[in-house]
Tab-separated table of C-alpha atoms and ligand atoms in Angstrom:
chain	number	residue	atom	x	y	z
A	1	UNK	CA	13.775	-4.489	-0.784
A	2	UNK	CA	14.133	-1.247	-2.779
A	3	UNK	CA	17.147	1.108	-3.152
A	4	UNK	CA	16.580	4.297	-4.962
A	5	UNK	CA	19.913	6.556	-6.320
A	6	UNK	CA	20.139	9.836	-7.780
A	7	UNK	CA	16.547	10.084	-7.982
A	8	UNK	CA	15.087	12.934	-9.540
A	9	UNK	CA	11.786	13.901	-10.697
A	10	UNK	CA	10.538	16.850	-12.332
A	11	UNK	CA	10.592	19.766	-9.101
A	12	UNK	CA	9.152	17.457	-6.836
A	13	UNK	CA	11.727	14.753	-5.922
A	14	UNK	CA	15.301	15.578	-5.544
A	15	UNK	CA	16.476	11.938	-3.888
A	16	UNK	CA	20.789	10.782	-3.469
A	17	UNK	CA	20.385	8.068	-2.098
A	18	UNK	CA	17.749	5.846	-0.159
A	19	UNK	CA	17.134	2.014	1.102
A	20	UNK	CA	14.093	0.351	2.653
A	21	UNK	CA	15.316	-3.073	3.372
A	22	UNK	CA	13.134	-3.385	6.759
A	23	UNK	CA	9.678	-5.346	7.237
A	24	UNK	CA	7.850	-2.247	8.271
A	25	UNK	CA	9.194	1.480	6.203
A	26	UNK	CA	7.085	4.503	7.171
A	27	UNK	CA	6.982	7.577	5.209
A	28	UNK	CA	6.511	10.502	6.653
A	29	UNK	CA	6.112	14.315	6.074
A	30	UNK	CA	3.609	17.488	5.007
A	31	UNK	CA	1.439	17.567	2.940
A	32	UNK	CA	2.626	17.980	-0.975
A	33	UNK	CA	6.280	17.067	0.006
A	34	UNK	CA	6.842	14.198	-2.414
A	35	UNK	CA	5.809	10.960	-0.500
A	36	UNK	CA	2.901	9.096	-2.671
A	37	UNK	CA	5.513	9.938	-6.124
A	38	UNK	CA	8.273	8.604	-4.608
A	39	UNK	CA	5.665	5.517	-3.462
A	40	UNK	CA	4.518	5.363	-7.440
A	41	UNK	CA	7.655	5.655	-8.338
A	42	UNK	CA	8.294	1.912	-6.799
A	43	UNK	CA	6.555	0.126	-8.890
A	44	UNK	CA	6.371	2.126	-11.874
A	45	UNK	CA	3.530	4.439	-11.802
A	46	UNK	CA	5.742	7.075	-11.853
A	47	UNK	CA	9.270	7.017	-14.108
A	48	UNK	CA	12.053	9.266	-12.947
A	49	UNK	CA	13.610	12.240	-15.040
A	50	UNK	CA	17.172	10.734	-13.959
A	51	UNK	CA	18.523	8.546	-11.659
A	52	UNK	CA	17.324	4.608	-10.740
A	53	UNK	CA	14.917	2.003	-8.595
A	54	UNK	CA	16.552	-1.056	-7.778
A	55	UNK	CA	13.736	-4.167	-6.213
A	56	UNK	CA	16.047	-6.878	-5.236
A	57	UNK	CA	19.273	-5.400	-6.556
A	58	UNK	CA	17.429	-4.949	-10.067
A	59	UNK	CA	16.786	-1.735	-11.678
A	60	UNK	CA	12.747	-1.430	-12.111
A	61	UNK	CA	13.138	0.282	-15.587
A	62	UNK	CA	14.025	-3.510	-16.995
A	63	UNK	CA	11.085	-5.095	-15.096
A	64	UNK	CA	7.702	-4.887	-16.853
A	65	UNK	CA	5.325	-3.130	-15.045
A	66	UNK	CA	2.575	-6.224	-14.704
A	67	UNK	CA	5.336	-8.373	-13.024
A	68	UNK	CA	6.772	-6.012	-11.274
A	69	UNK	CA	3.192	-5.457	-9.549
A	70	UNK	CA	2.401	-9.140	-9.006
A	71	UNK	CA	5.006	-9.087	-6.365
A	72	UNK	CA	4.599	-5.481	-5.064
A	73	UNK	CA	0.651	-4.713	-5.123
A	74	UNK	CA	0.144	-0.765	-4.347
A	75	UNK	CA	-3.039	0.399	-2.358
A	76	UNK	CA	-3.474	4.277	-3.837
A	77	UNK	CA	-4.129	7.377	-1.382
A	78	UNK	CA	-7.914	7.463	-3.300
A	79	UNK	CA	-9.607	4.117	-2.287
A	80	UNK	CA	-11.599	2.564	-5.619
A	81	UNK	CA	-14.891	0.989	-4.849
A	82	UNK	CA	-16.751	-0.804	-7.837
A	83	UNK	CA	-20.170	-0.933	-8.346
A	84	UNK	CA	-21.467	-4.159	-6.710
A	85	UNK	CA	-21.364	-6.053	-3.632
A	86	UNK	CA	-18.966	-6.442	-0.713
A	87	UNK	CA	-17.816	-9.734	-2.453
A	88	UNK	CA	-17.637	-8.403	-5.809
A	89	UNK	CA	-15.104	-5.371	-4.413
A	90	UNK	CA	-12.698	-7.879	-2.421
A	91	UNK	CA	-11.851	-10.516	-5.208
A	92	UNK	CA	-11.921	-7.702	-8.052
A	93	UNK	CA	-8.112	-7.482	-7.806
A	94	UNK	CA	-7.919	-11.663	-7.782
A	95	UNK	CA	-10.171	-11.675	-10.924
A	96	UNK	CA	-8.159	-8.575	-13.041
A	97	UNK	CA	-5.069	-11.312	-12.189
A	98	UNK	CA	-7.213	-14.239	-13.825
A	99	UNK	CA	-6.784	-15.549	-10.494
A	100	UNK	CA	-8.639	-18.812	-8.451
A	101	UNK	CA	-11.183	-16.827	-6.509
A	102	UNK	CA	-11.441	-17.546	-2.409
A	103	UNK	CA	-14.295	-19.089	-1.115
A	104	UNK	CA	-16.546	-16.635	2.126
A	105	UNK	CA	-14.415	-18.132	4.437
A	106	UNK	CA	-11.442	-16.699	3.498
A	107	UNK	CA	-13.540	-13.707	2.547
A	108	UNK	CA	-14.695	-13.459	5.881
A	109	UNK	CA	-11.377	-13.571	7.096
A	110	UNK	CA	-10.492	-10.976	5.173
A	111	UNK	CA	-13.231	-8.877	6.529
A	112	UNK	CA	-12.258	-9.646	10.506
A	113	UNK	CA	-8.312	-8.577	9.652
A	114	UNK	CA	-10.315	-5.230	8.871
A	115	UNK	CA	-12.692	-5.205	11.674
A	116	UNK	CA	-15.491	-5.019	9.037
A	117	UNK	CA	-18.785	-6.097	10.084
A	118	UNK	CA	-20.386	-6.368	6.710
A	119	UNK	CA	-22.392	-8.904	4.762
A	120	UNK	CA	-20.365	-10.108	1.985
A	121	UNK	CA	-23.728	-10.066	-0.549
A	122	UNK	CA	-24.376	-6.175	0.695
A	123	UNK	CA	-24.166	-3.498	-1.674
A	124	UNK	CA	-20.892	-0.705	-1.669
A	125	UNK	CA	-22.880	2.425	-2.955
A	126	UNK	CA	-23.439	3.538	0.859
A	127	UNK	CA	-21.091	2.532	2.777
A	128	UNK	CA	-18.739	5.187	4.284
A	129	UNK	CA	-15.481	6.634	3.623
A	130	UNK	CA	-13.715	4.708	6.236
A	131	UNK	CA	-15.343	1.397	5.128
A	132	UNK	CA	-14.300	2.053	1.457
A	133	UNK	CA	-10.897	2.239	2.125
A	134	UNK	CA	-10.915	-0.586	4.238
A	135	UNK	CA	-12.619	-2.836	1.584
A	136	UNK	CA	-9.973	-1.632	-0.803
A	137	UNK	CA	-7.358	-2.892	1.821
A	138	UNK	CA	-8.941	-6.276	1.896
A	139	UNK	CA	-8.523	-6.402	-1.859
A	140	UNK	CA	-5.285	-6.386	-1.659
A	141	UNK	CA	-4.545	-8.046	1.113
A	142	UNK	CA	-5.939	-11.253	-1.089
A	143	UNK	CA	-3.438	-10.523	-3.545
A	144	UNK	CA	-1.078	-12.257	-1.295
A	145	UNK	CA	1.842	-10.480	-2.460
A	146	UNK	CA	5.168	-9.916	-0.543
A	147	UNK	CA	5.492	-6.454	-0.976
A	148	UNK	CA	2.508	-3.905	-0.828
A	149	UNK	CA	3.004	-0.046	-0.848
A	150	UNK	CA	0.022	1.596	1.431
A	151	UNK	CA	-0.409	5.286	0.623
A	152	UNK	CA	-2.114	6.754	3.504
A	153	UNK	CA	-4.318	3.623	4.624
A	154	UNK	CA	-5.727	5.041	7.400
A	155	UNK	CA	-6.435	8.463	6.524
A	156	UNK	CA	-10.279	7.958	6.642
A	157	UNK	CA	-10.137	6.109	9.920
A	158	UNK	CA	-10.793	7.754	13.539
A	159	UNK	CA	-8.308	7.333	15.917
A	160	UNK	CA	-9.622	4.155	17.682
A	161	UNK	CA	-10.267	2.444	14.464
A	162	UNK	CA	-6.550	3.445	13.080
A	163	UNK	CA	-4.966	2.166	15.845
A	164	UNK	CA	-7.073	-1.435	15.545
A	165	UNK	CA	-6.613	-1.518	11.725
A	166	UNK	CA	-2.763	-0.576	11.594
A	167	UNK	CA	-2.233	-2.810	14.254
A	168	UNK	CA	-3.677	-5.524	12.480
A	169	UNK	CA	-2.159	-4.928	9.150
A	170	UNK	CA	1.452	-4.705	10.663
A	171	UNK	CA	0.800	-8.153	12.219
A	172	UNK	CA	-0.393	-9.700	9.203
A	173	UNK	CA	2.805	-8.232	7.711
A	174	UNK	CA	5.274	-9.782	10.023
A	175	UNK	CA	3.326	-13.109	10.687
A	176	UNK	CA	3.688	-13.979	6.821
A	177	UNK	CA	6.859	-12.157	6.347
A	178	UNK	CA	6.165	-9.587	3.797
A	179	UNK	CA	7.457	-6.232	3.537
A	180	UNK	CA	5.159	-3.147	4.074
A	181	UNK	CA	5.672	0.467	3.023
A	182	UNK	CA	3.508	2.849	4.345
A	183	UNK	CA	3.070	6.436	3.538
A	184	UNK	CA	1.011	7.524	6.821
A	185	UNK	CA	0.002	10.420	8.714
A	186	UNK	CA	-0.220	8.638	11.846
A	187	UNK	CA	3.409	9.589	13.121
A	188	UNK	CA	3.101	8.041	16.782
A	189	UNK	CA	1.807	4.660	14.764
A	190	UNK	CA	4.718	5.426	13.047
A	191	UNK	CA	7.013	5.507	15.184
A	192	UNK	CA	5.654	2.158	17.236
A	193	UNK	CA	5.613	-0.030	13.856
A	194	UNK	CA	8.491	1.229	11.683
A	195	UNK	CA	11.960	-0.424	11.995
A	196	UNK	CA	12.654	2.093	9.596
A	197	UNK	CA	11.461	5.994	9.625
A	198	UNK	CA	11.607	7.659	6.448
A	199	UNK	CA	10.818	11.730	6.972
A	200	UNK	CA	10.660	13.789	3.840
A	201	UNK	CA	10.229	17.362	3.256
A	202	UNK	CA	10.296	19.328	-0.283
A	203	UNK	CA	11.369	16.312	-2.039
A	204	UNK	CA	14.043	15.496	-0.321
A	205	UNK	CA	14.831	13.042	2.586
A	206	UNK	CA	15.519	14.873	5.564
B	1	ATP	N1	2.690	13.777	-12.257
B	1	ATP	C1	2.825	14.971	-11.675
B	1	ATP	N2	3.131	16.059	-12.413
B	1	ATP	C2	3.284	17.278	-11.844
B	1	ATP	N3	3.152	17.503	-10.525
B	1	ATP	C3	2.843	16.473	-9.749
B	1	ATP	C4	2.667	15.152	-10.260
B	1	ATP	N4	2.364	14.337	-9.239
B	1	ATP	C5	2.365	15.104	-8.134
B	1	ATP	N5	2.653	16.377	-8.430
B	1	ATP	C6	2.883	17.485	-7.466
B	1	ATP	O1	4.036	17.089	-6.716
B	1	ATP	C7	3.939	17.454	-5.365
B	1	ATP	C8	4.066	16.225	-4.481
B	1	ATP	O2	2.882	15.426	-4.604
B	1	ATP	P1	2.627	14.109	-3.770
B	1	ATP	O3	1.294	13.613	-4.148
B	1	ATP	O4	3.776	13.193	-3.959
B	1	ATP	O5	2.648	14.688	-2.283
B	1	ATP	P2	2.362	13.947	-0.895
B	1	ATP	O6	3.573	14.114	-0.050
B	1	ATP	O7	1.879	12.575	-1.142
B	1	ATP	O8	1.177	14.851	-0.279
B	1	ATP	P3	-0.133	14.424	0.582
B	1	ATP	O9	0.359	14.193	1.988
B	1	ATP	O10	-1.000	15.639	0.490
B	1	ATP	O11	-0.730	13.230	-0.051
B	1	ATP	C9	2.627	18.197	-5.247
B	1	ATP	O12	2.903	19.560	-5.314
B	1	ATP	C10	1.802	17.718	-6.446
B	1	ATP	O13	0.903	18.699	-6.850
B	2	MG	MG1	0.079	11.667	-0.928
């Protein structure tokens, strides 16, 4: 869980007071408002002019980044896609954590929670915007950790697929209780999934 106070951050975030204790936070709001710094801001990315970020009741700015972001693994707005195959991309995140790597099943797995139909030897270079980001999901979905901050995971989706994808995300969430927030467009999906709504305009939390 994270608890932010008297958060404030250059001109762009102007935060009292805010907790997101739930399995499933949203974060809403238009466009240049605040919501993927305050989402850096969780686990370091981003330090605040004044004011604090508690995980678990401890402030973040006596946490050291790397651990901090073995437990809470961040998916940026921009999905990364190394040159390489399918395989290559999912386990890069494992491997940069000198981690035991999974064998296809799991990959495969991995793929299915994504709806991906791809062959794990393929090659990335052509594959589309949508599938990129969805690879990067499954990256960090292998991290296994319990708290992952999703900026915008479904922006280069189409409705249908957004719907499948979130849908399948939010169950993986709850199924191996982890908690997930989400900066999204998708306010209706929103709205369904979020035990808590988070709206934001001009910095602030409205
Ligand atoms: N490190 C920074 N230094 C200065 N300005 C920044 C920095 N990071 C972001 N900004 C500015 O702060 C504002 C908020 O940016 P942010 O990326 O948090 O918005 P957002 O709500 O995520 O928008 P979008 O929905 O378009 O992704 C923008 O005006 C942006 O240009
Ligand atoms: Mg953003």
């Amino acid at each position: 869980m994270f608890e932010a106070i008297d958060l404030k951050f250059k001109n762009i975030l102007d935060i009292e007071r805010v907790s997101m204790v739930d399995p499933i936070v949203c974060l809403i709001g238009p466009s240049g408002c605040g919501k993927s710094t305050l989402l850096r801001m969780l686990n370091k990315m981003e330090q605040p002019d004044s004011g604090a970020v508690y995980y678990n009741q401890t402030d973040v700015s006596v946490i050291a980044a790397v651990e901090l972001r073995r437990e809470v693994t961040m998916l940026p707005q921009t999905p990364i896609i190394y040159e390489g195959t399918v395989r290559d991309n999912l386990v890069a995140g494992l491997k940069l954590q000198h981690r035991e790597l999974p064998d296809d099943n799991k990959l495969q797995e991995v793929l299915d929670i994504m709806y991906l139909k791809l062959n794990l030897d393929g090659d990335t270079s052509r594959l589309s915007g949508g599938e990129k980001q969805r690879i990067s999901l499954g990256r960090v979905i292998l991290l296994d950790s319990p708290v992952y901050l999703l900026d915008e995971p479904s922006a280069a989706l189409d409705p249908a697929n957004e719907k499948r994808i979130m849908d399948s995300i939010v169950s993986w969430i709850h199924e191996n209780n982890k908690q997930l927030i989400m900066v999204t467009h998708a306010v209706e999906l929103a709205e369904e999934y979020a035990q808590q709504l988070i709206s934001m305009d001009g910095g602030k939390i409205i």
